[in-house]
């Protein structure tokens, strides 16, 4: 079996409303050309930062390790989105609070990934329902 590599692995929510936006994001990031593995789980970064069950975090980390091992991925994109159902029970009274909460989870997720995968660059984004994605530093 020939080796087949891609540049990145994306962790993104399962939400069908963002299917088109994800395709556009891949294009903007030039990942349609360079290739990207895509892992879609409800809540994306929440599974790393504050999983409902620790096994959810372990499963996601294992999937990422598989991407790196099989496809030589050099970047992980961790992307959360606006109005996420996995955050539905959280206290997000307004869009500022929502962005604050997602930013916190994205940073915590990034820190965990950097610890586990020190040679892989981790990029974090928050995507609006209209597809606009802003980097979270
Ligand atoms: Zn979601």
PDB file of C-alpha atoms and ligand atoms in Angstrom:
ATOM      1  CA  UNK A   1       0.000   0.000   0.000  1.00  0.00           C
ATOM      2  CA  UNK A   2       1.474   3.327  -1.068  1.00  0.00           C
ATOM      3  CA  UNK A   3       1.897   6.086   1.484  1.00  0.00           C
ATOM      4  CA  UNK A   4      -0.574   8.913   1.108  1.00  0.00           C
ATOM      5  CA  UNK A   5      -0.059  12.110   3.020  1.00  0.00           C
ATOM      6  CA  UNK A   6      -2.056  15.248   3.693  1.00  0.00           C
ATOM      7  CA  UNK A   7      -1.169  18.510   5.425  1.00  0.00           C
ATOM      8  CA  UNK A   8      -3.733  18.729   8.202  1.00  0.00           C
ATOM      9  CA  UNK A   9      -6.437  17.154  10.291  1.00  0.00           C
ATOM     10  CA  UNK A  10      -9.530  19.183  11.166  1.00  0.00           C
ATOM     11  CA  UNK A  11     -11.642  18.672  14.255  1.00  0.00           C
ATOM     12  CA  UNK A  12     -15.058  20.147  13.571  1.00  0.00           C
ATOM     13  CA  UNK A  13     -18.623  19.804  14.848  1.00  0.00           C
ATOM     14  CA  UNK A  14     -21.008  17.334  13.236  1.00  0.00           C
ATOM     15  CA  UNK A  15     -23.639  20.066  12.693  1.00  0.00           C
ATOM     16  CA  UNK A  16     -25.050  19.743   9.160  1.00  0.00           C
ATOM     17  CA  UNK A  17     -25.736  23.481   8.967  1.00  0.00           C
ATOM     18  CA  UNK A  18     -22.000  24.049   8.566  1.00  0.00           C
ATOM     19  CA  UNK A  19     -21.340  21.538   5.785  1.00  0.00           C
ATOM     20  CA  UNK A  20     -21.041  24.206   3.101  1.00  0.00           C
ATOM     21  CA  UNK A  21     -19.073  26.497   5.389  1.00  0.00           C
ATOM     22  CA  UNK A  22     -16.602  23.711   6.133  1.00  0.00           C
ATOM     23  CA  UNK A  23     -16.052  23.116   2.418  1.00  0.00           C
ATOM     24  CA  UNK A  24     -15.430  26.848   1.933  1.00  0.00           C
ATOM     25  CA  UNK A  25     -13.070  26.912   4.927  1.00  0.00           C
ATOM     26  CA  UNK A  26     -11.042  24.054   3.445  1.00  0.00           C
ATOM     27  CA  UNK A  27     -10.719  26.018   0.223  1.00  0.00           C
ATOM     28  CA  UNK A  28      -9.711  29.258   1.975  1.00  0.00           C
ATOM     29  CA  UNK A  29      -7.061  27.361   3.930  1.00  0.00           C
ATOM     30  CA  UNK A  30      -5.898  25.708   0.677  1.00  0.00           C
ATOM     31  CA  UNK A  31      -6.666  22.359   2.230  1.00  0.00           C
ATOM     32  CA  UNK A  32      -8.710  21.291  -0.767  1.00  0.00           C
ATOM     33  CA  UNK A  33      -5.368  21.080  -2.577  1.00  0.00           C
ATOM     34  CA  UNK A  34      -3.089  19.943   0.251  1.00  0.00           C
ATOM     35  CA  UNK A  35      -5.612  17.571   1.741  1.00  0.00           C
ATOM     36  CA  UNK A  36      -7.088  17.261   5.202  1.00  0.00           C
ATOM     37  CA  UNK A  37      -8.469  14.491   7.325  1.00  0.00           C
ATOM     38  CA  UNK A  38     -11.770  15.566   8.875  1.00  0.00           C
ATOM     39  CA  UNK A  39     -12.985  14.428  12.281  1.00  0.00           C
ATOM     40  CA  UNK A  40     -16.518  15.579  13.042  1.00  0.00           C
ATOM     41  CA  UNK A  41     -17.818  15.289  16.589  1.00  0.00           C
ATOM     42  CA  UNK A  42     -20.471  17.365  18.330  1.00  0.00           C
ATOM     43  CA  UNK A  43     -18.871  20.281  20.146  1.00  0.00           C
ATOM     44  CA  UNK A  44     -15.372  19.846  18.646  1.00  0.00           C
ATOM     45  CA  UNK A  45     -13.017  21.451  21.230  1.00  0.00           C
ATOM     46  CA  UNK A  46     -15.426  20.758  24.088  1.00  0.00           C
ATOM     47  CA  UNK A  47     -14.427  17.080  23.819  1.00  0.00           C
ATOM     48  CA  UNK A  48     -10.849  18.033  24.626  1.00  0.00           C
ATOM     49  CA  UNK A  49     -11.426  20.827  27.116  1.00  0.00           C
ATOM     50  CA  UNK A  50     -14.430  19.565  29.087  1.00  0.00           C
ATOM     51  CA  UNK A  51     -15.592  16.190  27.783  1.00  0.00           C
ATOM     52  CA  UNK A  52     -18.911  14.800  28.999  1.00  0.00           C
ATOM     53  CA  UNK A  53     -17.037  11.515  29.407  1.00  0.00           C
ATOM     54  CA  UNK A  54     -13.208  11.173  29.535  1.00  0.00           C
ATOM     55  CA  UNK A  55     -13.520   8.433  26.909  1.00  0.00           C
ATOM     56  CA  UNK A  56     -14.702  11.061  24.425  1.00  0.00           C
ATOM     57  CA  UNK A  57     -11.379  12.893  24.835  1.00  0.00           C
ATOM     58  CA  UNK A  58      -9.392   9.661  24.567  1.00  0.00           C
ATOM     59  CA  UNK A  59     -11.228   8.647  21.405  1.00  0.00           C
ATOM     60  CA  UNK A  60     -10.545  12.015  19.776  1.00  0.00           C
ATOM     61  CA  UNK A  61      -6.861  11.935  20.738  1.00  0.00           C
ATOM     62  CA  UNK A  62      -6.579   8.446  19.265  1.00  0.00           C
ATOM     63  CA  UNK A  63      -8.175   9.580  16.016  1.00  0.00           C
ATOM     64  CA  UNK A  64      -5.691  12.462  15.801  1.00  0.00           C
ATOM     65  CA  UNK A  65      -2.771  10.137  16.468  1.00  0.00           C
ATOM     66  CA  UNK A  66      -4.036   7.904  13.677  1.00  0.00           C
ATOM     67  CA  UNK A  67      -4.180  10.849  11.269  1.00  0.00           C
ATOM     68  CA  UNK A  68      -0.607  11.801  12.142  1.00  0.00           C
ATOM     69  CA  UNK A  69       0.649   8.238  11.855  1.00  0.00           C
ATOM     70  CA  UNK A  70      -1.108   7.267   8.641  1.00  0.00           C
ATOM     71  CA  UNK A  71      -1.109  10.556   6.773  1.00  0.00           C
ATOM     72  CA  UNK A  72       1.798  12.493   8.244  1.00  0.00           C
ATOM     73  CA  UNK A  73      -0.379  15.465   9.155  1.00  0.00           C
ATOM     74  CA  UNK A  74       1.620  18.496  10.275  1.00  0.00           C
ATOM     75  CA  UNK A  75      -1.233  20.724  11.437  1.00  0.00           C
ATOM     76  CA  UNK A  76      -4.341  20.249  13.538  1.00  0.00           C
ATOM     77  CA  UNK A  77      -7.214  22.671  13.039  1.00  0.00           C
ATOM     78  CA  UNK A  78      -9.534  22.901  16.016  1.00  0.00           C
ATOM     79  CA  UNK A  79     -12.705  24.716  14.930  1.00  0.00           C
ATOM     80  CA  UNK A  80     -15.758  25.522  17.045  1.00  0.00           C
ATOM     81  CA  UNK A  81     -18.859  27.310  15.814  1.00  0.00           C
ATOM     82  CA  UNK A  82     -21.634  29.705  16.764  1.00  0.00           C
ATOM     83  CA  UNK A  83     -24.933  28.362  18.133  1.00  0.00           C
ATOM     84  CA  UNK A  84     -23.472  24.914  18.798  1.00  0.00           C
ATOM     85  CA  UNK A  85     -25.988  22.438  20.177  1.00  0.00           C
ATOM     86  CA  UNK A  86     -23.291  20.733  22.230  1.00  0.00           C
ATOM     87  CA  UNK A  87     -23.061  24.012  24.153  1.00  0.00           C
ATOM     88  CA  UNK A  88     -26.821  24.413  24.313  1.00  0.00           C
ATOM     89  CA  UNK A  89     -27.087  23.981  28.063  1.00  0.00           C
ATOM     90  CA  UNK A  90     -24.213  26.306  28.815  1.00  0.00           C
ATOM     91  CA  UNK A  91     -24.782  29.800  30.071  1.00  0.00           C
ATOM     92  CA  UNK A  92     -24.336  31.867  26.943  1.00  0.00           C
ATOM     93  CA  UNK A  93     -26.636  34.851  27.430  1.00  0.00           C
ATOM     94  CA  UNK A  94     -25.160  36.793  24.533  1.00  0.00           C
ATOM     95  CA  UNK A  95     -22.678  36.493  21.695  1.00  0.00           C
ATOM     96  CA  UNK A  96     -19.833  37.989  23.740  1.00  0.00           C
ATOM     97  CA  UNK A  97     -20.263  35.334  26.433  1.00  0.00           C
ATOM     98  CA  UNK A  98     -20.519  32.667  23.738  1.00  0.00           C
ATOM     99  CA  UNK A  99     -17.251  33.753  22.129  1.00  0.00           C
ATOM    100  CA  UNK A 100     -15.561  33.883  25.527  1.00  0.00           C
ATOM    101  CA  UNK A 101     -16.664  30.341  26.374  1.00  0.00           C
ATOM    102  CA  UNK A 102     -15.631  28.896  23.019  1.00  0.00           C
ATOM    103  CA  UNK A 103     -12.307  30.736  23.120  1.00  0.00           C
ATOM    104  CA  UNK A 104     -11.602  29.246  26.522  1.00  0.00           C
ATOM    105  CA  UNK A 105     -12.311  25.718  25.306  1.00  0.00           C
ATOM    106  CA  UNK A 106     -10.337  26.230  22.090  1.00  0.00           C
ATOM    107  CA  UNK A 107      -7.305  27.427  24.072  1.00  0.00           C
ATOM    108  CA  UNK A 108      -7.571  24.537  26.524  1.00  0.00           C
ATOM    109  CA  UNK A 109      -7.926  22.096  23.639  1.00  0.00           C
ATOM    110  CA  UNK A 110      -4.929  23.613  21.879  1.00  0.00           C
ATOM    111  CA  UNK A 111      -2.814  23.343  25.045  1.00  0.00           C
ATOM    112  CA  UNK A 112      -3.695  19.671  25.388  1.00  0.00           C
ATOM    113  CA  UNK A 113      -2.894  18.944  21.743  1.00  0.00           C
ATOM    114  CA  UNK A 114       0.414  20.805  21.938  1.00  0.00           C
ATOM    115  CA  UNK A 115       1.338  18.757  24.975  1.00  0.00           C
ATOM    116  CA  UNK A 116       0.403  15.449  23.331  1.00  0.00           C
ATOM    117  CA  UNK A 117       1.658  16.270  19.829  1.00  0.00           C
ATOM    118  CA  UNK A 118       4.601  18.669  20.278  1.00  0.00           C
ATOM    119  CA  UNK A 119       5.716  18.503  16.639  1.00  0.00           C
ATOM    120  CA  UNK A 120       2.304  19.395  15.192  1.00  0.00           C
ATOM    121  CA  UNK A 121       1.091  22.976  14.764  1.00  0.00           C
ATOM    122  CA  UNK A 122      -2.336  23.604  16.300  1.00  0.00           C
ATOM    123  CA  UNK A 123      -4.616  26.272  14.795  1.00  0.00           C
ATOM    124  CA  UNK A 124      -7.847  27.350  16.473  1.00  0.00           C
ATOM    125  CA  UNK A 125     -10.867  29.077  14.912  1.00  0.00           C
ATOM    126  CA  UNK A 126     -14.374  30.140  15.824  1.00  0.00           C
ATOM    127  CA  UNK A 127     -16.814  29.963  12.915  1.00  0.00           C
ATOM    128  CA  UNK A 128     -20.032  31.950  12.562  1.00  0.00           C
ATOM    129  CA  UNK A 129     -23.116  30.335  11.087  1.00  0.00           C
ATOM    130  CA  UNK A 130     -22.553  32.346   7.911  1.00  0.00           C
ATOM    131  CA  UNK A 131     -19.153  30.656   7.554  1.00  0.00           C
ATOM    132  CA  UNK A 132     -16.903  33.521   8.626  1.00  0.00           C
ATOM    133  CA  UNK A 133     -14.078  32.038  10.718  1.00  0.00           C
ATOM    134  CA  UNK A 134     -11.872  34.053  13.027  1.00  0.00           C
ATOM    135  CA  UNK A 135      -8.637  32.756  14.502  1.00  0.00           C
ATOM    136  CA  UNK A 136      -8.561  32.425  18.275  1.00  0.00           C
ATOM    137  CA  UNK A 137      -5.157  33.128  19.793  1.00  0.00           C
TER     138      UNK A 137
HETATM  139 ZN1  LIG B   1     -21.999  22.187  17.006  1.00  0.00          ZN
END
